[in-house]
Amino acid sequence: MERRSDLCQDGSMIDSHPRAERRVVALSREQIIRAAVAILDDGGIDALTFRALAARLSTGAGAIYHHVANKGDLVAAAAVDAVSSALTQADDDAAHGDIRAVMLSAFDAISTRRWLGTQLASAPWQPAVLLLFERVGSELDAMGIPEASQFDAASVLVHHLLGIASQVDAGNRLSGRHTGRQSFLESATAAAISLGPPVAYPFLTRISSQLAHHDDRDQFQAGVDIIVSGVMAR
Amino acid sequence: MERRSDLCQDGSMIDSHPRAERRVVALSREQIIRAAVAILDDGGIDALTFRALAARLSTGAGAIYHHVANKGDLVAAAAVDAVSSALTQADDDAAHGDIRAVMLSAFDAISTRRWLGTQLASAPWQPAVLLLFERVGSELDAMGIPEASQFDAASVLVHHLLGIASQVDAGNRLSGRHTGRQSFLESATAAAISLGPPVAYPFLTRISSQLAHHDDRDQFQAGVDIIVSGVMAR
DNA sequence: ACCTGAACACCGTTCAAGT
DNA sequence: ACCTGAACACCGTTCAAGT
């Protein structure tokens, strides 16, 4: 059976003679980034290798470098994609001037796509972070926060988000089928407590049940509320 | 010249016959972690390889695995070291019940040792983060914050710190001799602004001069103050 | 100009062999 | 029990050779 053309996983046409030949359709940066996001959503950052990406695009590993500078550039671009769509999502959901809604959709994107939190927290002031900054800032403006306070306020909010982003994939990474998130946190706390004796850990001990049973999303919202009242209180 | 013993870089004695032979003194986990911290402070996370570490300890790469589970374990332990000493530092500087001082010494440790921020933000709820959590929480307790609020309050504070931690090494990584931090941020912002046209970036445009001239440490303090007033306002 | 895929220079990690 | 260092199975990235 001679097939003369085939549908590649991302929907582009390629030729498929027995020996590898020239692509029928040129690769594009957008196509590459879309494929990268799919791999990231599927298997996380470790699954995204140039070999895997090239295979999915039915091309050679080297070809990708014609459209993307390196792996950092690639993941940064994927993050821009993910953040934009999260913020567009917020457009639909929310009334204008509602920071909580914007922050929550960013949070949801981050906790759904674990690679995103890792990426946002790993390269400083990358475009995706500036995108968040822009949106949070303009929301603050719409809320009537004075211009002089907007920069500091946006900064705490975004940093809080990034901080949470870095901690959010907690249970998922380490726990197998047997350990849920809660017992993971509990055992981490227990491990820390047993780090002593140089110091005891009275605070962790006291709140360990809260730590174990808290919901990340609720906690995030509580943090946003604290920050917003702090901003208002000035 | 026959040397029969030598002083290794970390001060332990090793034998040094022409052919590699058995260590005179056993390796210890503490010794390994101390050497790892030194390498990290020197050249960052990329410089820390098992080969480099083994060379510095005058041993084989495989020997390290007898004391450390893997690279993650190693860097996590290094982070515990760094955080502990930063918090001990805070003990000397500060009156009890002064969160700002505690937060600032953590910030200073993170901006001095860039690998630390990356590490704290990369592995969720690792021991070093719990160490910070414990200290911040007990400080809040000493300030008289009601127990019911302590968990949420400690959480925002620590997440703000981690968020900043992830962004702090901004200029250092990308700028060469020619570009300072400020022009880095400026050009990042400019790049983001030119991402359009789907959206314009009014907020970034408006605050870009602030973004370019701000001091990370001041900004961090401003964030802490906002959070503290938010916590107090309840 | 773009693509191909083998080759290069690294990694973290393992493990048979030694003491 | 601990250590040694070669070997393994990967990476990201480069580049001569093709179209």
Coordinates of C-alpha atoms (C1' of nucleotides) in Angstrom, one line a residue:
Chain A
M1 CA 0.0 0.0 0.0
E2 CA 1.5 3.3 -1.1
R3 CA 0.3 6.2 0.8
R4 CA 1.3 9.4 -0.7
S5 CA 0.3 11.8 2.0
D6 CA -0.7 11.5 5.6
L7 CA -2.2 13.5 8.4
C8 CA 0.3 14.3 11.0
Q9 CA -0.8 14.5 14.7
D10 CA -1.2 18.2 14.6
G11 CA -3.2 18.1 11.5
S12 CA -0.6 19.2 9.0
M13 CA 0.1 17.3 5.8
I14 CA 3.3 15.4 5.3
D15 CA 4.6 13.1 2.7
S16 CA 5.4 9.6 3.7
H17 CA 7.4 7.7 1.2
P18 CA 9.4 4.7 2.5
R19 CA 12.5 7.0 2.8
A20 CA 12.2 10.2 4.7
E21 CA 11.8 13.1 2.4
R22 CA 11.2 16.8 2.4
R23 CA 8.2 18.1 4.3
V24 CA 5.3 19.1 2.1
V25 CA 4.2 21.8 4.4
A26 CA 6.8 24.1 6.1
L27 CA 7.1 24.0 9.8
S28 CA 6.0 27.1 11.7
R29 CA 6.8 28.5 15.1
E30 CA 3.1 28.4 16.0
Q31 CA 2.8 24.8 15.0
I32 CA 5.8 23.8 17.1
I33 CA 4.6 25.7 20.1
R34 CA 1.2 24.1 19.9
A35 CA 2.8 20.7 19.8
A36 CA 5.0 21.6 22.7
V37 CA 2.0 22.6 24.8
A38 CA 0.3 19.3 24.0
I39 CA 3.3 17.3 25.1
L40 CA 3.7 19.5 28.3
D41 CA 0.0 19.0 29.2
D42 CA 0.4 15.3 28.6
G43 CA 3.6 14.4 30.4
G44 CA 5.1 17.5 32.0
I45 CA 8.4 19.1 31.5
D46 CA 10.4 15.9 31.4
A47 CA 8.3 14.6 28.5
L48 CA 9.2 17.6 26.4
T49 CA 12.4 16.7 24.6
F50 CA 13.4 17.8 21.1
R51 CA 13.4 14.2 20.0
A52 CA 9.8 13.7 21.2
L53 CA 8.7 17.0 19.7
A54 CA 10.4 16.2 16.4
A55 CA 8.7 12.8 16.3
R56 CA 5.3 14.4 16.9
L57 CA 5.9 16.8 14.1
S58 CA 7.4 14.1 11.9
T59 CA 10.6 16.0 11.4
G60 CA 14.2 16.0 12.6
A61 CA 15.3 17.3 15.9
G62 CA 17.5 19.9 14.3
A63 CA 14.7 21.4 12.2
I64 CA 13.1 22.9 15.3
Y65 CA 16.1 25.1 15.9
H66 CA 15.1 27.0 12.7
H67 CA 12.1 28.4 14.5
V68 CA 13.0 28.4 18.2
A69 CA 16.2 29.5 19.8
N70 CA 16.5 26.8 22.4
K71 CA 14.5 24.8 25.0
G72 CA 14.1 27.8 27.2
D73 CA 12.6 29.9 24.4
L74 CA 10.3 27.1 23.6
V75 CA 8.8 26.6 27.0
A76 CA 8.6 30.4 27.6
A77 CA 6.5 30.6 24.4
A78 CA 4.3 27.8 25.6
A79 CA 3.8 29.6 28.8
V80 CA 2.7 32.7 27.0
D81 CA 0.1 30.6 25.2
A82 CA -1.2 29.1 28.4
V83 CA -1.4 32.4 30.3
S84 CA -3.1 34.2 27.4
S85 CA -5.8 31.6 27.2
A86 CA -6.3 31.6 31.0
L87 CA -6.7 35.4 30.9
T88 CA -9.1 35.2 28.0
Q89 CA -11.0 32.7 30.0
A90 CA -11.2 35.3 32.8
D91 CA -12.6 37.8 30.3
D92 CA -15.7 35.6 29.8
D93 CA -16.2 34.8 33.5
A94 CA -15.7 38.1 35.2
A95 CA -17.1 41.5 35.5
H96 CA -14.4 44.1 34.8
G97 CA -12.5 45.2 37.8
D98 CA -12.7 41.9 39.6
I99 CA -9.2 40.9 40.6
R100 CA -10.3 37.9 42.5
A101 CA -11.7 36.3 39.3
V102 CA -8.5 37.1 37.3
M103 CA -6.3 35.7 40.0
L104 CA -8.4 32.6 40.3
S105 CA -8.3 31.8 36.6
A106 CA -4.6 32.2 36.6
F107 CA -4.4 29.9 39.7
D108 CA -6.6 27.3 38.0
A109 CA -4.5 27.3 34.9
I110 CA -1.4 26.8 37.0
S111 CA -2.9 24.0 39.0
T112 CA -4.2 22.2 36.0
R113 CA -1.1 22.5 34.0
R114 CA 1.7 21.8 36.4
W115 CA 4.5 22.6 34.0
L116 CA 3.2 26.2 33.8
G117 CA 3.8 26.9 37.5
T118 CA 7.3 25.6 37.3
Q119 CA 8.0 27.6 34.1
L120 CA 6.6 30.9 35.5
A121 CA 8.7 30.5 38.6
S122 CA 11.9 29.5 36.8
A123 CA 12.6 32.3 34.3
P124 CA 12.4 35.8 35.8
W125 CA 10.3 38.5 34.1
Q126 CA 9.6 36.3 31.1
P127 CA 6.9 37.6 28.7
A128 CA 4.2 35.3 30.3
V129 CA 4.8 36.9 33.7
L130 CA 4.6 40.4 32.2
L131 CA 1.3 39.4 30.7
L132 CA 0.0 38.6 34.1
F133 CA 1.5 41.8 35.5
E134 CA -0.3 43.8 32.8
R135 CA -3.6 42.3 33.5
V136 CA -3.5 42.5 37.3
G137 CA -2.3 46.1 37.0
S138 CA -5.1 47.2 34.7
E139 CA -7.6 45.5 37.0
L140 CA -6.3 47.5 39.9
D141 CA -6.7 50.6 37.8
A142 CA -10.3 49.7 37.1
M143 CA -10.9 49.2 40.8
G144 CA -9.8 52.8 41.4
I145 CA -6.5 52.0 43.2
P146 CA -4.4 55.2 43.0
E147 CA -1.7 55.1 40.4
A148 CA 1.1 55.5 42.9
S149 CA 0.1 52.3 44.7
Q150 CA -0.6 50.2 41.6
F151 CA 2.9 49.0 41.0
D152 CA 3.5 47.7 44.6
A153 CA 0.1 46.2 44.7
A154 CA 0.4 44.4 41.4
S155 CA 3.8 43.2 42.4
V156 CA 2.6 41.5 45.7
L157 CA -0.4 39.9 43.9
V158 CA 1.7 38.5 41.1
H159 CA 4.4 37.3 43.4
H160 CA 1.9 35.6 45.6
L161 CA 0.6 33.8 42.5
L162 CA 4.1 32.8 41.5
G163 CA 4.9 31.6 45.0
I164 CA 1.8 29.5 45.1
A165 CA 2.6 28.3 41.6
S166 CA 5.8 26.9 42.7
Q167 CA 4.3 24.9 45.5
V168 CA 1.1 23.8 43.9
D169 CA 2.0 20.5 42.3
A170 CA 2.9 19.1 45.8
G171 CA 1.2 15.8 46.0
N172 CA 1.1 15.0 42.4
R173 CA 4.8 14.7 41.9
L174 CA 5.7 12.5 44.9
S175 CA 2.7 10.6 45.9
G176 CA 1.9 7.3 44.3
R177 CA -1.4 5.6 44.3
H178 CA -1.3 5.0 48.0
T179 CA -0.5 8.5 49.3
G180 CA -2.9 11.4 48.7
R181 CA -1.9 15.0 48.9
Q182 CA -2.9 15.3 52.5
S183 CA -0.8 12.5 53.7
F184 CA 2.1 13.8 51.6
L185 CA 2.0 17.2 53.4
E186 CA 1.6 15.5 56.7
S187 CA 4.6 13.3 56.2
A188 CA 6.6 16.3 54.9
T189 CA 5.7 18.2 58.0
A190 CA 6.5 15.2 60.1
A191 CA 9.9 14.9 58.4
A192 CA 10.6 18.5 59.1
I193 CA 9.6 18.3 62.7
S194 CA 11.9 15.3 63.1
L195 CA 14.7 17.4 61.7
G196 CA 15.4 18.8 65.2
P197 CA 16.6 18.8 67.9
P198 CA 18.5 22.1 67.2
V199 CA 15.0 23.7 67.2
A200 CA 11.6 22.5 67.9
Y201 CA 8.8 23.2 65.5
P202 CA 5.9 24.5 67.6
F203 CA 4.1 26.4 64.8
L204 CA 4.2 23.5 62.4
T205 CA 3.1 21.1 65.1
R206 CA 0.2 23.3 66.1
I207 CA -1.1 23.8 62.5
S208 CA -0.2 20.5 61.0
S209 CA -3.8 19.4 60.9
Q210 CA -4.7 22.6 59.0
L211 CA -1.8 22.1 56.7
A212 CA -2.9 18.6 56.0
H213 CA -6.6 19.4 55.3
H214 CA -6.4 22.8 53.7
D215 CA -7.5 23.3 50.1
D216 CA -4.9 25.1 47.9
R217 CA -7.5 27.1 46.1
D218 CA -9.2 28.4 49.2
Q219 CA -5.9 29.3 50.7
F220 CA -4.9 31.1 47.6
Q221 CA -8.2 33.1 47.8
A222 CA -7.6 33.9 51.4
G223 CA -4.2 35.3 50.5
V224 CA -5.6 37.4 47.8
D225 CA -8.2 38.8 50.2
I226 CA -5.5 39.7 52.7
I227 CA -3.5 41.5 50.1
V228 CA -6.5 43.3 48.8
S229 CA -7.5 44.6 52.2
G230 CA -3.9 45.6 52.8
V231 CA -3.9 47.6 49.6
M232 CA -7.2 49.2 50.5
A233 CA -6.1 50.1 54.0
R234 CA -3.8 52.8 52.6
Chain B
M1 CA 58.3 13.7 45.3
E2 CA 56.2 11.2 47.2
R3 CA 53.4 12.9 49.1
R4 CA 51.8 10.4 51.4
S5 CA 48.9 12.5 52.5
D6 CA 47.3 15.7 51.3
L7 CA 44.7 18.3 52.4
C8 CA 41.6 18.1 50.3
Q9 CA 39.7 21.3 49.4
D10 CA 37.2 20.8 52.2
G11 CA 39.9 20.1 54.7
S12 CA 39.7 16.4 55.1
M13 CA 42.7 14.1 54.8
I14 CA 43.1 11.8 51.8
D15 CA 45.8 9.6 50.6
S16 CA 47.4 10.4 47.3
H17 CA 49.5 7.5 46.0
P18 CA 50.1 7.5 42.2
R19 CA 47.2 5.1 41.8
A20 CA 43.9 6.1 43.3
E21 CA 43.4 4.3 46.6
R22 CA 40.9 4.1 49.4
R23 CA 40.0 7.2 51.3
V24 CA 41.7 7.6 54.6
V25 CA 38.7 9.4 56.1
A26 CA 35.2 8.3 55.4
L27 CA 32.9 10.6 53.4
S28 CA 30.0 12.0 55.4
R29 CA 26.7 13.5 54.3
E30 CA 27.5 16.8 56.0
Q31 CA 30.9 17.0 54.2
I32 CA 29.2 16.4 50.9
I33 CA 26.5 19.0 51.5
R34 CA 29.0 21.6 52.6
A35 CA 31.0 21.0 49.4
A36 CA 27.8 21.2 47.3
V37 CA 26.9 24.6 48.9
A38 CA 30.3 25.9 48.0
I39 CA 30.0 24.8 44.4
L40 CA 26.5 26.3 44.2
D41 CA 27.6 29.6 45.7
D42 CA 30.4 29.7 43.2
G43 CA 28.8 28.7 39.9
G44 CA 25.1 28.2 40.4
I45 CA 23.0 25.1 39.8
D46 CA 24.7 24.3 36.5
A47 CA 28.1 24.0 38.1
L48 CA 26.9 21.4 40.5
T49 CA 27.4 18.1 38.8
F50 CA 28.3 14.8 40.5
R51 CA 31.5 14.8 38.6
A52 CA 32.5 18.3 39.9
L53 CA 31.4 17.4 43.4
A54 CA 33.3 14.1 43.3
A55 CA 36.4 15.9 42.1
R56 CA 36.2 18.5 44.9
L57 CA 35.9 15.7 47.4
S58 CA 38.6 13.6 45.7
T59 CA 36.4 10.6 45.3
G60 CA 34.4 8.8 42.6
A61 CA 31.0 10.0 41.4
G62 CA 29.3 6.9 42.6
A63 CA 30.5 7.2 46.2
I64 CA 28.2 10.2 46.7
Y65 CA 25.2 8.0 46.3
H66 CA 26.1 6.2 49.5
H67 CA 25.2 9.4 51.4
V68 CA 22.7 11.2 49.2
A69 CA 19.7 9.7 47.4
N70 CA 20.0 11.8 44.2
K71 CA 20.6 15.3 43.0
G72 CA 17.2 16.6 44.2
D73 CA 18.0 15.3 47.7
L74 CA 21.4 17.0 47.6
V75 CA 20.2 20.4 46.5
A76 CA 17.2 20.2 49.0
A77 CA 19.7 19.6 51.8
A78 CA 21.9 22.5 50.6
A79 CA 18.8 24.7 50.7
V80 CA 18.1 23.7 54.3
D81 CA 21.6 24.7 55.2
A82 CA 21.3 28.0 53.5
V83 CA 17.9 28.8 55.0
S84 CA 19.0 27.8 58.5
S85 CA 21.9 30.1 58.5
A86 CA 19.8 33.0 57.1
L87 CA 17.4 32.5 59.9
T88 CA 20.1 32.3 62.5
Q89 CA 21.4 35.5 61.1
A90 CA 18.0 37.0 61.7
D91 CA 18.2 35.9 65.3
D92 CA 21.1 38.2 65.9
D93 CA 19.8 41.2 64.0
A94 CA 16.2 41.4 65.1
A95 CA 14.1 41.9 68.2
H96 CA 11.7 39.0 68.7
G97 CA 8.4 39.5 66.9
D98 CA 9.7 41.5 64.0
I99 CA 8.6 39.8 60.8
R100 CA 10.1 42.4 58.6
A101 CA 13.6 41.5 59.8
V102 CA 13.0 37.8 59.3
M103 CA 11.6 38.3 55.9
L104 CA 14.4 40.6 54.9
S105 CA 17.2 38.2 55.9
A106 CA 15.5 35.4 54.0
F107 CA 15.3 37.8 51.0
D108 CA 18.9 38.7 51.3
A109 CA 20.0 35.1 51.4
I110 CA 18.0 34.4 48.3
S111 CA 19.3 37.4 46.3
T112 CA 22.9 36.6 47.3
R113 CA 22.7 32.9 46.5
R114 CA 20.7 32.8 43.3
W115 CA 20.5 29.0 43.3
L116 CA 18.6 29.1 46.6
G117 CA 15.6 31.0 45.1
T118 CA 15.4 28.6 42.2
Q119 CA 15.6 25.6 44.5
L120 CA 13.0 26.9 47.0
A121 CA 10.6 27.6 44.1
S122 CA 11.2 24.3 42.4
A123 CA 10.4 21.6 44.9
P124 CA 7.1 22.1 46.7
W125 CA 6.9 21.9 50.5
Q126 CA 10.5 20.8 50.8
P127 CA 12.1 21.0 54.3
A128 CA 13.7 24.4 53.7
V129 CA 10.3 25.9 52.9
L130 CA 8.8 24.4 56.0
L131 CA 11.6 25.9 58.0
L132 CA 10.7 29.3 56.7
F133 CA 7.0 28.6 57.4
E134 CA 7.8 27.6 60.9
R135 CA 9.8 30.8 61.6
V136 CA 7.3 33.1 60.0
G137 CA 4.4 31.5 61.9
S138 CA 6.1 31.7 65.3
E139 CA 6.9 35.3 64.6
L140 CA 3.2 36.0 63.8
D141 CA 2.4 34.3 67.1
A142 CA 4.8 36.5 69.0
M143 CA 3.2 39.5 67.3
G144 CA -0.2 38.6 68.8
I145 CA -1.9 37.5 65.6
P146 CA -4.8 35.3 66.6
E147 CA -4.2 31.6 66.0
A148 CA -7.1 31.3 63.6
S149 CA -5.4 33.8 61.2
Q150 CA -1.8 32.6 61.6
F151 CA -2.0 29.9 58.9
D152 CA -3.3 32.1 56.1
A153 CA -1.0 34.9 57.1
A154 CA 2.1 32.8 57.2
S155 CA 1.1 31.3 53.9
V156 CA 0.8 34.7 52.0
L157 CA 4.1 35.9 53.5
V158 CA 6.0 32.7 52.5
H159 CA 4.4 32.6 49.1
H160 CA 5.3 36.3 48.5
L161 CA 8.9 35.4 49.4
L162 CA 8.9 32.4 47.1
G163 CA 7.4 34.5 44.3
I164 CA 10.1 37.1 44.6
A165 CA 12.7 34.4 45.0
S166 CA 11.8 33.1 41.6
Q167 CA 12.1 36.5 39.9
V168 CA 15.1 37.9 41.7
D169 CA 18.0 36.7 39.7
A170 CA 16.6 38.6 36.7
G171 CA 19.5 40.7 35.4
N172 CA 22.3 38.4 36.5
R173 CA 21.4 35.6 34.3
L174 CA 20.8 37.3 31.0
S175 CA 22.7 40.5 31.0
G176 CA 26.3 40.6 29.9
R177 CA 28.7 43.3 30.8
H178 CA 26.9 45.8 28.7
T179 CA 23.4 45.5 30.1
G180 CA 22.6 46.3 33.7
R181 CA 19.6 45.0 35.5
Q182 CA 17.6 48.0 34.6
S183 CA 18.0 47.9 30.9
F184 CA 17.3 44.2 31.0
L185 CA 13.9 44.9 32.6
E186 CA 13.3 47.7 30.3
S187 CA 14.0 45.6 27.2
A188 CA 11.9 42.7 28.6
T189 CA 9.0 45.1 29.0
A190 CA 9.6 46.5 25.6
A191 CA 9.6 43.0 24.1
A192 CA 6.3 42.3 25.9
I193 CA 4.8 45.5 24.7
S194 CA 5.8 44.7 21.2
L195 CA 4.1 41.3 21.5
G196 CA 0.8 42.9 20.5
P197 CA -1.3 43.8 18.6
P198 CA -3.9 41.4 20.0
V199 CA -3.8 43.6 23.1
A200 CA -2.1 46.8 24.0
Y201 CA -0.2 47.0 27.2
P202 CA -1.3 50.3 28.9
F203 CA -0.3 49.3 32.4
L204 CA 3.2 48.1 31.5
T205 CA 3.7 51.2 29.4
R206 CA 2.6 53.5 32.1
I207 CA 4.8 52.0 34.8
S208 CA 7.7 50.9 32.7
S209 CA 10.0 53.6 34.2
Q210 CA 9.1 52.4 37.7
L211 CA 9.8 48.9 36.6
A212 CA 13.1 49.8 35.3
H213 CA 14.3 51.8 38.3
H214 CA 12.8 50.0 41.1
D215 CA 14.9 48.2 43.8
D216 CA 13.9 44.6 44.4
R217 CA 14.6 44.8 48.1
D218 CA 12.4 47.9 48.6
Q219 CA 9.7 46.4 46.5
F220 CA 9.8 43.3 48.6
Q221 CA 9.5 45.3 51.8
A222 CA 6.6 47.2 50.4
G223 CA 4.9 43.9 49.7
V224 CA 5.5 42.7 53.2
D225 CA 4.0 45.9 54.6
I226 CA 0.9 45.5 52.4
I227 CA 0.4 42.0 53.6
V228 CA 1.0 42.9 57.3
S229 CA -1.6 45.7 57.2
G230 CA -4.0 43.3 55.4
V231 CA -3.5 40.8 58.2
M232 CA -3.9 43.5 60.9
A233 CA -7.1 44.8 59.3
R234 CA -9.0 41.8 60.4
Chain C
dA1 C1' 16.1 28.9 3.1
dC2 C1' 14.8 25.0 5.1
dC3 C1' 15.2 20.4 6.5
dT4 C1' 17.6 15.8 7.9
dG5 C1' 19.7 12.8 11.1
dA6 C1' 24.0 11.4 12.7
dA7 C1' 27.5 13.1 15.9
dC8 C1' 29.2 15.7 19.9
dA9 C1' 29.7 16.9 24.5
dC10 C1' 27.7 16.5 28.2
dC11 C1' 24.4 14.8 32.2
dG12 C1' 22.5 11.7 36.4
dT13 C1' 22.7 7.2 37.8
dT14 C1' 24.1 2.3 38.1
dC15 C1' 27.0 -1.5 39.1
dA16 C1' 30.7 -5.1 38.9
dA17 C1' 34.9 -5.1 41.0
dG18 C1' 37.7 -4.0 44.5
dT19 C1' 39.2 -3.0 49.9
Chain D
dA1 C1' 30.1 -1.3 54.5
dC2 C1' 32.1 1.8 51.7
dC3 C1' 34.4 3.2 47.7
dT4 C1' 36.0 3.3 42.6
dG5 C1' 35.5 4.5 37.9
dA6 C1' 33.9 2.7 33.7
dA7 C1' 29.6 2.1 31.4
dC8 C1' 24.7 3.1 30.3
dA9 C1' 20.9 5.6 28.8
dC10 C1' 19.7 9.5 28.1
dC11 C1' 19.8 14.9 27.1
dG12 C1' 20.3 19.7 24.3
dT13 C1' 22.6 21.4 20.5
dT14 C1' 25.4 21.5 16.2
dC15 C1' 26.4 20.8 11.5
dA16 C1' 27.7 18.6 7.1
dA17 C1' 25.0 17.1 3.7
dG18 C1' 21.1 17.2 1.1
dT19 C1' 16.6 19.6 -1.5

